[in-house]
Amino acid sequence: MKILLVEDEPEIRTVVQKFLEAERYLVETAENYQLGLEKIISYEYDCILLDIMLPDGNGMDLLREIKNSHKKDPVIILSANDSVDDKVNGLEVGADDYLAKPFHLAELLARVKSVIRRKYQDGENTIQYKNIVVFPDIRKVKIDDVELVLNRKEYDLLYYFIINPDKTLQKTMLAEAIWGDYIDQADSLDFIYSQIKNLRKKLKQNNSQADFQAVYGIGYKFL
Ligand code: CA
Protein backbone atom coordinates (compact mmCIF):
# COMPACT_ATOMS: atom_id res chain seq x y z
CA MET A 1 0.00 0.00 0.00
CA LYS A 2 1.40 3.35 -1.05
CA ILE A 3 0.87 6.49 0.96
CA LEU A 4 1.58 10.10 0.02
CA LEU A 5 2.47 12.41 2.88
CA VAL A 6 2.18 16.12 2.05
CA GLU A 7 3.78 17.92 5.00
CA ASP A 8 6.18 20.85 5.19
CA GLU A 9 7.49 20.33 8.72
CA PRO A 10 10.60 18.15 8.34
CA GLU A 11 10.30 16.59 11.78
CA ILE A 12 6.71 15.44 11.35
CA ARG A 13 7.53 14.25 7.83
CA THR A 14 10.43 12.13 9.02
CA VAL A 15 8.68 10.67 12.05
CA VAL A 16 5.50 9.77 10.17
CA GLN A 17 7.42 8.36 7.20
CA LYS A 18 9.65 6.16 9.38
CA PHE A 19 6.72 4.97 11.44
CA LEU A 20 4.58 4.02 8.45
CA GLU A 21 7.53 2.39 6.69
CA ALA A 22 8.10 0.25 9.75
CA GLU A 23 4.46 -0.79 9.35
CA ARG A 24 5.38 -1.89 5.80
CA TYR A 25 3.73 0.92 3.88
CA LEU A 26 5.48 2.48 0.94
CA VAL A 27 5.69 6.18 1.79
CA GLU A 28 6.21 8.97 -0.72
CA THR A 29 6.58 12.52 0.55
CA ALA A 30 6.01 16.04 -0.74
CA GLU A 31 7.21 19.03 1.27
CA ASN A 32 5.09 21.71 -0.33
CA TYR A 33 1.96 22.43 -2.36
CA GLN A 34 3.65 22.34 -5.75
CA LEU A 35 5.40 18.99 -5.20
CA GLY A 36 2.21 17.56 -3.71
CA LEU A 37 0.24 18.67 -6.76
CA GLU A 38 2.77 17.11 -9.15
CA LYS A 39 2.61 13.79 -7.33
CA ILE A 40 -1.18 13.79 -7.08
CA ILE A 41 -1.49 14.44 -10.82
CA SER A 42 1.13 11.87 -11.83
CA TYR A 43 0.46 8.94 -9.50
CA GLU A 44 -2.19 7.07 -7.55
CA TYR A 45 -2.08 6.47 -3.80
CA ASP A 46 -3.92 4.19 -1.44
CA CYS A 47 -4.07 7.02 1.09
CA ILE A 48 -3.02 10.69 1.04
CA LEU A 49 -2.09 12.41 4.32
CA LEU A 50 -2.61 16.08 3.76
CA ASP A 51 -1.30 18.96 5.82
CA ILE A 52 -3.35 22.15 5.39
CA MET A 53 -0.90 25.00 6.02
CA LEU A 54 1.80 24.66 3.37
CA PRO A 55 4.41 27.34 2.62
CA ASP A 56 3.24 27.87 -0.96
CA GLY A 57 -0.45 27.05 -0.74
CA ASN A 58 -3.32 25.45 1.11
CA GLY A 59 -3.91 21.73 1.47
CA MET A 60 -7.65 22.30 1.01
CA ASP A 61 -6.92 23.39 -2.57
CA LEU A 62 -5.03 20.12 -3.11
CA LEU A 63 -8.08 18.27 -1.80
CA ARG A 64 -10.30 20.18 -4.26
CA GLU A 65 -7.84 19.30 -7.02
CA ILE A 66 -8.13 15.58 -6.14
CA LYS A 67 -11.92 15.74 -6.11
CA ASN A 68 -12.20 17.84 -9.31
CA SER A 69 -10.02 15.36 -11.17
CA HIS A 70 -12.25 12.51 -9.94
CA LYS A 71 -9.40 10.67 -8.27
CA LYS A 72 -10.44 8.02 -5.78
CA ASP A 73 -7.39 8.26 -3.48
CA PRO A 74 -8.68 8.46 0.12
CA VAL A 75 -7.55 11.58 1.98
CA ILE A 76 -6.88 12.16 5.67
CA ILE A 77 -6.38 15.80 6.63
CA LEU A 78 -3.66 16.47 9.20
CA SER A 79 -4.29 19.91 10.58
CA ALA A 80 -3.00 22.09 13.38
CA ASN A 81 -6.41 23.72 13.37
CA ASP A 82 -8.66 21.72 15.63
CA SER A 83 -11.76 23.78 14.94
CA VAL A 84 -15.16 22.33 14.13
CA ASP A 85 -15.47 24.59 11.07
CA ASP A 86 -12.22 23.25 9.61
CA LYS A 87 -13.25 19.66 10.19
CA VAL A 88 -16.70 20.14 8.68
CA ASN A 89 -15.25 22.04 5.75
CA GLY A 90 -12.63 19.34 5.07
CA LEU A 91 -15.15 16.53 5.24
CA GLU A 92 -17.59 18.47 3.04
CA VAL A 93 -14.97 18.99 0.36
CA GLY A 94 -14.50 15.22 0.41
CA ALA A 95 -11.79 14.24 2.88
CA ASP A 96 -12.30 10.76 4.32
CA ASP A 97 -11.04 11.66 7.76
CA TYR A 98 -9.51 14.48 9.80
CA LEU A 99 -6.82 14.28 12.43
CA ALA A 100 -5.82 17.26 14.57
CA LYS A 101 -2.15 17.89 15.37
CA PRO A 102 -0.51 16.86 17.56
CA PHE A 103 -1.68 13.27 17.04
CA HIS A 104 -0.53 9.89 18.29
CA LEU A 105 1.10 7.72 15.65
CA ALA A 106 -1.03 4.76 16.77
CA GLU A 107 -4.16 6.76 16.02
CA LEU A 108 -2.83 7.81 12.62
CA LEU A 109 -2.14 4.16 11.81
CA ALA A 110 -5.62 3.08 12.89
CA ARG A 111 -7.16 5.74 10.65
CA VAL A 112 -4.97 4.85 7.67
CA LYS A 113 -5.97 1.21 8.05
CA SER A 114 -9.60 2.21 8.34
CA VAL A 115 -9.71 4.27 5.12
CA ILE A 116 -7.88 1.50 3.25
CA ARG A 117 -10.30 -1.08 4.67
CA ARG A 118 -13.25 1.00 3.46
CA LYS A 119 -11.69 1.53 0.05
CA TYR A 120 -10.60 -2.01 -0.76
CA GLN A 121 -12.24 -4.43 1.64
CA ASP A 122 -15.83 -3.18 1.91
CA GLY A 123 -14.99 -2.37 5.51
CA GLU A 124 -14.14 -6.02 6.30
CA ASN A 125 -11.00 -7.25 8.07
CA THR A 126 -10.38 -10.00 5.53
CA ILE A 127 -10.63 -10.21 1.79
CA GLN A 128 -11.23 -13.41 -0.10
CA TYR A 129 -10.68 -14.43 -3.69
CA LYS A 130 -11.53 -18.02 -4.60
CA ASN A 131 -9.79 -20.15 -1.92
CA ILE A 132 -7.33 -17.40 -0.93
CA VAL A 133 -8.01 -15.34 2.20
CA VAL A 134 -5.94 -12.25 3.01
CA PHE A 135 -5.72 -10.67 6.47
CA PRO A 136 -4.33 -7.20 5.62
CA ASP A 137 -3.97 -5.94 9.20
CA ILE A 138 -1.46 -8.67 9.98
CA ARG A 139 -0.25 -9.18 6.39
CA LYS A 140 -1.05 -12.87 6.35
CA VAL A 141 -2.47 -15.07 3.61
CA LYS A 142 -4.17 -18.43 3.92
CA ILE A 143 -5.15 -20.92 1.26
CA ASP A 144 -7.68 -23.50 2.42
CA ASP A 145 -6.79 -22.46 5.98
CA VAL A 146 -3.07 -23.12 5.55
CA GLU A 147 -0.78 -20.13 5.87
CA LEU A 148 1.14 -19.12 2.76
CA VAL A 149 4.60 -17.81 3.64
CA LEU A 150 5.41 -14.81 1.48
CA ASN A 151 8.15 -12.20 1.42
CA ARG A 152 7.21 -8.55 1.58
CA LYS A 153 6.92 -7.85 -2.15
CA GLU A 154 5.15 -11.14 -2.83
CA TYR A 155 2.54 -10.22 -0.24
CA ASP A 156 2.17 -6.69 -1.66
CA LEU A 157 1.77 -8.05 -5.19
CA LEU A 158 -0.76 -10.68 -4.21
CA TYR A 159 -2.82 -8.18 -2.21
CA TYR A 160 -2.82 -5.75 -5.13
CA PHE A 161 -4.10 -8.44 -7.50
CA ILE A 162 -6.73 -9.60 -5.03
CA ILE A 163 -8.19 -6.12 -4.63
CA ASN A 164 -8.25 -5.83 -8.43
CA PRO A 165 -9.55 -9.26 -9.50
CA ASP A 166 -10.17 -10.06 -13.16
CA LYS A 167 -8.56 -6.79 -14.26
CA THR A 168 -5.54 -6.57 -16.52
CA LEU A 169 -2.91 -4.77 -14.48
CA GLN A 170 -0.23 -2.99 -16.44
CA LYS A 171 3.36 -3.62 -15.50
CA THR A 172 4.02 0.10 -14.90
CA MET A 173 0.94 0.31 -12.67
CA LEU A 174 2.13 -2.67 -10.62
CA ALA A 175 5.65 -1.30 -10.37
CA GLU A 176 4.47 2.11 -9.16
CA ALA A 177 2.04 0.67 -6.64
CA ILE A 178 4.51 -1.77 -5.14
CA TRP A 179 8.01 -0.43 -5.76
CA GLY A 180 7.34 3.34 -5.74
CA ASP A 181 6.76 6.48 -7.78
CA TYR A 182 10.04 6.78 -9.66
CA ILE A 183 10.05 3.25 -11.02
CA ASP A 184 8.91 4.61 -14.40
CA GLN A 185 12.53 5.70 -14.82
CA ALA A 186 13.83 2.13 -14.40
CA ASP A 187 15.57 0.52 -17.37
CA SER A 188 13.53 -2.62 -17.22
CA LEU A 189 10.52 -4.00 -15.41
CA ASP A 190 11.76 -7.62 -15.55
CA PHE A 191 11.80 -7.79 -11.74
CA ILE A 192 8.00 -7.96 -11.85
CA TYR A 193 8.19 -11.08 -13.97
CA SER A 194 10.51 -12.82 -11.51
CA GLN A 195 8.36 -11.88 -8.49
CA ILE A 196 5.26 -13.18 -10.23
CA LYS A 197 7.06 -16.37 -11.18
CA ASN A 198 8.00 -17.04 -7.53
CA LEU A 199 4.58 -16.14 -6.26
CA ARG A 200 2.92 -18.35 -8.84
CA LYS A 201 5.04 -21.31 -7.73
CA LYS A 202 4.04 -20.82 -4.09
CA LEU A 203 0.37 -20.47 -5.00
CA LYS A 204 0.47 -23.68 -7.03
CA GLN A 205 2.22 -25.62 -4.27
CA ASN A 206 -0.57 -24.55 -1.93
CA ASN A 207 -3.42 -25.52 -4.28
CA SER A 208 -4.53 -22.01 -5.12
CA GLN A 209 -7.64 -21.91 -7.30
CA ALA A 210 -6.47 -18.60 -8.77
CA ASP A 211 -3.49 -18.04 -11.04
CA PHE A 212 -1.77 -15.28 -13.01
CA GLN A 213 -2.36 -14.92 -16.68
CA ALA A 214 0.11 -12.92 -18.76
CA VAL A 215 -1.50 -10.41 -21.12
CA TYR A 216 1.04 -10.02 -23.86
CA GLY A 217 2.68 -6.62 -24.03
CA ILE A 218 0.55 -5.21 -21.22
CA GLY A 219 0.77 -6.99 -17.90
CA TYR A 220 -1.06 -9.61 -15.90
CA LYS A 221 -4.48 -10.72 -14.77
CA PHE A 222 -5.29 -12.76 -11.69
CA LEU A 223 -8.11 -15.21 -12.32
CA1 CA B 1 2.22 22.83 7.78
mmCIF file of C-alpha atoms and ligand atoms in Angstrom:
data_model
loop_
_atom_site.group_PDB
_atom_site.id
_atom_site.type_symbol
_atom_site.label_atom_id
_atom_site.label_comp_id
_atom_site.label_asym_id
_atom_site.label_seq_id
_atom_site.Cartn_x
_atom_site.Cartn_y
_atom_site.Cartn_z
ATOM 1 C CA MET A 1 0.000 0.000 0.000
ATOM 2 C CA LYS A 2 1.398 3.346 -1.051
ATOM 3 C CA ILE A 3 0.869 6.494 0.959
ATOM 4 C CA LEU A 4 1.578 10.099 0.016
ATOM 5 C CA LEU A 5 2.471 12.410 2.880
ATOM 6 C CA VAL A 6 2.181 16.116 2.052
ATOM 7 C CA GLU A 7 3.776 17.921 4.998
ATOM 8 C CA ASP A 8 6.184 20.848 5.186
ATOM 9 C CA GLU A 9 7.493 20.327 8.720
ATOM 10 C CA PRO A 10 10.605 18.147 8.343
ATOM 11 C CA GLU A 11 10.302 16.591 11.775
ATOM 12 C CA ILE A 12 6.711 15.441 11.346
ATOM 13 C CA ARG A 13 7.526 14.249 7.833
ATOM 14 C CA THR A 14 10.435 12.128 9.019
ATOM 15 C CA VAL A 15 8.681 10.674 12.049
ATOM 16 C CA VAL A 16 5.503 9.766 10.167
ATOM 17 C CA GLN A 17 7.419 8.360 7.200
ATOM 18 C CA LYS A 18 9.645 6.162 9.383
ATOM 19 C CA PHE A 19 6.718 4.969 11.444
ATOM 20 C CA LEU A 20 4.578 4.022 8.448
ATOM 21 C CA GLU A 21 7.527 2.394 6.690
ATOM 22 C CA ALA A 22 8.104 0.250 9.755
ATOM 23 C CA GLU A 23 4.457 -0.792 9.346
ATOM 24 C CA ARG A 24 5.379 -1.891 5.797
ATOM 25 C CA TYR A 25 3.729 0.923 3.883
ATOM 26 C CA LEU A 26 5.477 2.475 0.937
ATOM 27 C CA VAL A 27 5.686 6.175 1.790
ATOM 28 C CA GLU A 28 6.209 8.970 -0.717
ATOM 29 C CA THR A 29 6.576 12.522 0.547
ATOM 30 C CA ALA A 30 6.011 16.045 -0.737
ATOM 31 C CA GLU A 31 7.213 19.026 1.269
ATOM 32 C CA ASN A 32 5.086 21.714 -0.327
ATOM 33 C CA TYR A 33 1.957 22.427 -2.356
ATOM 34 C CA GLN A 34 3.652 22.340 -5.748
ATOM 35 C CA LEU A 35 5.398 18.994 -5.203
ATOM 36 C CA GLY A 36 2.213 17.560 -3.714
ATOM 37 C CA LEU A 37 0.241 18.674 -6.759
ATOM 38 C CA GLU A 38 2.766 17.108 -9.153
ATOM 39 C CA LYS A 39 2.613 13.785 -7.325
ATOM 40 C CA ILE A 40 -1.181 13.794 -7.083
ATOM 41 C CA ILE A 41 -1.495 14.444 -10.820
ATOM 42 C CA SER A 42 1.132 11.874 -11.829
ATOM 43 C CA TYR A 43 0.457 8.943 -9.495
ATOM 44 C CA GLU A 44 -2.185 7.070 -7.553
ATOM 45 C CA TYR A 45 -2.076 6.471 -3.801
ATOM 46 C CA ASP A 46 -3.917 4.188 -1.435
ATOM 47 C CA CYS A 47 -4.074 7.016 1.087
ATOM 48 C CA ILE A 48 -3.025 10.690 1.042
ATOM 49 C CA LEU A 49 -2.091 12.410 4.319
ATOM 50 C CA LEU A 50 -2.609 16.083 3.757
ATOM 51 C CA ASP A 51 -1.297 18.955 5.818
ATOM 52 C CA ILE A 52 -3.350 22.153 5.387
ATOM 53 C CA MET A 53 -0.898 25.004 6.020
ATOM 54 C CA LEU A 54 1.805 24.660 3.374
ATOM 55 C CA PRO A 55 4.410 27.341 2.623
ATOM 56 C CA ASP A 56 3.242 27.868 -0.962
ATOM 57 C CA GLY A 57 -0.448 27.052 -0.739
ATOM 58 C CA ASN A 58 -3.320 25.451 1.105
ATOM 59 C CA GLY A 59 -3.914 21.726 1.470
ATOM 60 C CA MET A 60 -7.650 22.302 1.008
ATOM 61 C CA ASP A 61 -6.915 23.389 -2.566
ATOM 62 C CA LEU A 62 -5.034 20.119 -3.112
ATOM 63 C CA LEU A 63 -8.079 18.270 -1.803
ATOM 64 C CA ARG A 64 -10.301 20.181 -4.257
ATOM 65 C CA GLU A 65 -7.842 19.297 -7.016
ATOM 66 C CA ILE A 66 -8.128 15.581 -6.137
ATOM 67 C CA LYS A 67 -11.921 15.739 -6.113
ATOM 68 C CA ASN A 68 -12.196 17.836 -9.305
ATOM 69 C CA SER A 69 -10.016 15.365 -11.174
ATOM 70 C CA HIS A 70 -12.250 12.513 -9.937
ATOM 71 C CA LYS A 71 -9.405 10.670 -8.274
ATOM 72 C CA LYS A 72 -10.439 8.016 -5.780
ATOM 73 C CA ASP A 73 -7.389 8.255 -3.479
ATOM 74 C CA PRO A 74 -8.675 8.457 0.117
ATOM 75 C CA VAL A 75 -7.547 11.580 1.984
ATOM 76 C CA ILE A 76 -6.884 12.160 5.672
ATOM 77 C CA ILE A 77 -6.376 15.796 6.627
ATOM 78 C CA LEU A 78 -3.660 16.472 9.204
ATOM 79 C CA SER A 79 -4.293 19.906 10.581
ATOM 80 C CA ALA A 80 -3.001 22.087 13.376
ATOM 81 C CA ASN A 81 -6.413 23.719 13.374
ATOM 82 C CA ASP A 82 -8.663 21.721 15.634
ATOM 83 C CA SER A 83 -11.762 23.782 14.938
ATOM 84 C CA VAL A 84 -15.162 22.330 14.128
ATOM 85 C CA ASP A 85 -15.467 24.592 11.070
ATOM 86 C CA ASP A 86 -12.222 23.253 9.614
ATOM 87 C CA LYS A 87 -13.248 19.663 10.187
ATOM 88 C CA VAL A 88 -16.698 20.143 8.676
ATOM 89 C CA ASN A 89 -15.246 22.042 5.752
ATOM 90 C CA GLY A 90 -12.626 19.344 5.067
ATOM 91 C CA LEU A 91 -15.146 16.533 5.243
ATOM 92 C CA GLU A 92 -17.586 18.474 3.044
ATOM 93 C CA VAL A 93 -14.968 18.994 0.357
ATOM 94 C CA GLY A 94 -14.496 15.218 0.415
ATOM 95 C CA ALA A 95 -11.789 14.239 2.881
ATOM 96 C CA ASP A 96 -12.296 10.764 4.319
ATOM 97 C CA ASP A 97 -11.035 11.661 7.759
ATOM 98 C CA TYR A 98 -9.513 14.480 9.799
ATOM 99 C CA LEU A 99 -6.817 14.276 12.427
ATOM 100 C CA ALA A 100 -5.820 17.262 14.569
ATOM 101 C CA LYS A 101 -2.148 17.888 15.368
ATOM 102 C CA PRO A 102 -0.515 16.855 17.558
ATOM 103 C CA PHE A 103 -1.680 13.274 17.038
ATOM 104 C CA HIS A 104 -0.527 9.894 18.285
ATOM 105 C CA LEU A 105 1.097 7.716 15.652
ATOM 106 C CA ALA A 106 -1.025 4.761 16.767
ATOM 107 C CA GLU A 107 -4.165 6.763 16.016
ATOM 108 C CA LEU A 108 -2.829 7.811 12.624
ATOM 109 C CA LEU A 109 -2.137 4.157 11.806
ATOM 110 C CA ALA A 110 -5.622 3.084 12.892
ATOM 111 C CA ARG A 111 -7.164 5.740 10.648
ATOM 112 C CA VAL A 112 -4.973 4.846 7.672
ATOM 113 C CA LYS A 113 -5.975 1.207 8.051
ATOM 114 C CA SER A 114 -9.600 2.214 8.343
ATOM 115 C CA VAL A 115 -9.712 4.273 5.116
ATOM 116 C CA ILE A 116 -7.883 1.496 3.248
ATOM 117 C CA ARG A 117 -10.297 -1.084 4.671
ATOM 118 C CA ARG A 118 -13.246 0.999 3.458
ATOM 119 C CA LYS A 119 -11.693 1.531 0.046
ATOM 120 C CA TYR A 120 -10.600 -2.014 -0.764
ATOM 121 C CA GLN A 121 -12.242 -4.427 1.643
ATOM 122 C CA ASP A 122 -15.834 -3.178 1.910
ATOM 123 C CA GLY A 123 -14.990 -2.367 5.513
ATOM 124 C CA GLU A 124 -14.141 -6.019 6.301
ATOM 125 C CA ASN A 125 -10.998 -7.252 8.068
ATOM 126 C CA THR A 126 -10.379 -9.997 5.531
ATOM 127 C CA ILE A 127 -10.630 -10.207 1.795
ATOM 128 C CA GLN A 128 -11.230 -13.415 -0.096
ATOM 129 C CA TYR A 129 -10.684 -14.426 -3.694
ATOM 130 C CA LYS A 130 -11.531 -18.019 -4.598
ATOM 131 C CA ASN A 131 -9.789 -20.151 -1.922
ATOM 132 C CA ILE A 132 -7.326 -17.402 -0.926
ATOM 133 C CA VAL A 133 -8.013 -15.342 2.202
ATOM 134 C CA VAL A 134 -5.940 -12.249 3.007
ATOM 135 C CA PHE A 135 -5.715 -10.671 6.475
ATOM 136 C CA PRO A 136 -4.326 -7.204 5.619
ATOM 137 C CA ASP A 137 -3.973 -5.937 9.199
ATOM 138 C CA ILE A 138 -1.461 -8.671 9.980
ATOM 139 C CA ARG A 139 -0.248 -9.178 6.386
ATOM 140 C CA LYS A 140 -1.049 -12.874 6.350
ATOM 141 C CA VAL A 141 -2.469 -15.067 3.608
ATOM 142 C CA LYS A 142 -4.168 -18.431 3.916
ATOM 143 C CA ILE A 143 -5.149 -20.924 1.256
ATOM 144 C CA ASP A 144 -7.682 -23.504 2.422
ATOM 145 C CA ASP A 145 -6.791 -22.465 5.981
ATOM 146 C CA VAL A 146 -3.069 -23.117 5.554
ATOM 147 C CA GLU A 147 -0.776 -20.131 5.870
ATOM 148 C CA LEU A 148 1.136 -19.120 2.763
ATOM 149 C CA VAL A 149 4.601 -17.814 3.641
ATOM 150 C CA LEU A 150 5.411 -14.806 1.476
ATOM 151 C CA ASN A 151 8.146 -12.203 1.422
ATOM 152 C CA ARG A 152 7.205 -8.549 1.576
ATOM 153 C CA LYS A 153 6.921 -7.852 -2.149
ATOM 154 C CA GLU A 154 5.155 -11.140 -2.828
ATOM 155 C CA TYR A 155 2.545 -10.216 -0.239
ATOM 156 C CA ASP A 156 2.167 -6.692 -1.656
ATOM 157 C CA LEU A 157 1.772 -8.047 -5.185
ATOM 158 C CA LEU A 158 -0.764 -10.681 -4.210
ATOM 159 C CA TYR A 159 -2.816 -8.176 -2.209
ATOM 160 C CA TYR A 160 -2.816 -5.751 -5.130
ATOM 161 C CA PHE A 161 -4.098 -8.440 -7.503
ATOM 162 C CA ILE A 162 -6.728 -9.600 -5.031
ATOM 163 C CA ILE A 163 -8.187 -6.119 -4.630
ATOM 164 C CA ASN A 164 -8.251 -5.829 -8.428
ATOM 165 C CA PRO A 165 -9.553 -9.261 -9.495
ATOM 166 C CA ASP A 166 -10.173 -10.060 -13.157
ATOM 167 C CA LYS A 167 -8.562 -6.795 -14.262
ATOM 168 C CA THR A 168 -5.540 -6.574 -16.523
ATOM 169 C CA LEU A 169 -2.912 -4.766 -14.479
ATOM 170 C CA GLN A 170 -0.233 -2.991 -16.438
ATOM 171 C CA LYS A 171 3.357 -3.619 -15.498
ATOM 172 C CA THR A 172 4.021 0.095 -14.899
ATOM 173 C CA MET A 173 0.945 0.310 -12.667
ATOM 174 C CA LEU A 174 2.131 -2.668 -10.620
ATOM 175 C CA ALA A 175 5.653 -1.302 -10.374
ATOM 176 C CA GLU A 176 4.471 2.105 -9.157
ATOM 177 C CA ALA A 177 2.036 0.668 -6.643
ATOM 178 C CA ILE A 178 4.512 -1.769 -5.136
ATOM 179 C CA TRP A 179 8.009 -0.427 -5.756
ATOM 180 C CA GLY A 180 7.340 3.342 -5.741
ATOM 181 C CA ASP A 181 6.762 6.482 -7.784
ATOM 182 C CA TYR A 182 10.037 6.778 -9.660
ATOM 183 C CA ILE A 183 10.051 3.250 -11.016
ATOM 184 C CA ASP A 184 8.905 4.613 -14.399
ATOM 185 C CA GLN A 185 12.533 5.696 -14.824
ATOM 186 C CA ALA A 186 13.833 2.127 -14.404
ATOM 187 C CA ASP A 187 15.573 0.518 -17.373
ATOM 188 C CA SER A 188 13.528 -2.624 -17.215
ATOM 189 C CA LEU A 189 10.521 -4.003 -15.407
ATOM 190 C CA ASP A 190 11.757 -7.618 -15.546
ATOM 191 C CA PHE A 191 11.804 -7.791 -11.744
ATOM 192 C CA ILE A 192 8.002 -7.963 -11.853
ATOM 193 C CA TYR A 193 8.187 -11.082 -13.971
ATOM 194 C CA SER A 194 10.511 -12.819 -11.508
ATOM 195 C CA GLN A 195 8.365 -11.883 -8.494
ATOM 196 C CA ILE A 196 5.261 -13.178 -10.234
ATOM 197 C CA LYS A 197 7.060 -16.370 -11.182
ATOM 198 C CA ASN A 198 8.005 -17.039 -7.531
ATOM 199 C CA LEU A 199 4.577 -16.141 -6.263
ATOM 200 C CA ARG A 200 2.924 -18.347 -8.842
ATOM 201 C CA LYS A 201 5.037 -21.311 -7.726
ATOM 202 C CA LYS A 202 4.041 -20.816 -4.086
ATOM 203 C CA LEU A 203 0.374 -20.465 -4.997
ATOM 204 C CA LYS A 204 0.467 -23.684 -7.033
ATOM 205 C CA GLN A 205 2.219 -25.622 -4.266
ATOM 206 C CA ASN A 206 -0.574 -24.549 -1.929
ATOM 207 C CA ASN A 207 -3.419 -25.522 -4.277
ATOM 208 C CA SER A 208 -4.534 -22.008 -5.122
ATOM 209 C CA GLN A 209 -7.638 -21.909 -7.303
ATOM 210 C CA ALA A 210 -6.470 -18.600 -8.767
ATOM 211 C CA ASP A 211 -3.493 -18.041 -11.041
ATOM 212 C CA PHE A 212 -1.772 -15.283 -13.011
ATOM 213 C CA GLN A 213 -2.357 -14.918 -16.682
ATOM 214 C CA ALA A 214 0.107 -12.919 -18.762
ATOM 215 C CA VAL A 215 -1.505 -10.410 -21.118
ATOM 216 C CA TYR A 216 1.036 -10.022 -23.857
ATOM 217 C CA GLY A 217 2.684 -6.615 -24.028
ATOM 218 C CA ILE A 218 0.548 -5.211 -21.216
ATOM 219 C CA GLY A 219 0.772 -6.988 -17.899
ATOM 220 C CA TYR A 220 -1.061 -9.615 -15.897
ATOM 221 C CA LYS A 221 -4.484 -10.719 -14.767
ATOM 222 C CA PHE A 222 -5.286 -12.761 -11.692
ATOM 223 C CA LEU A 223 -8.111 -15.209 -12.316
HETATM 224 CA CA CA B 1 2.217 22.826 7.775
#
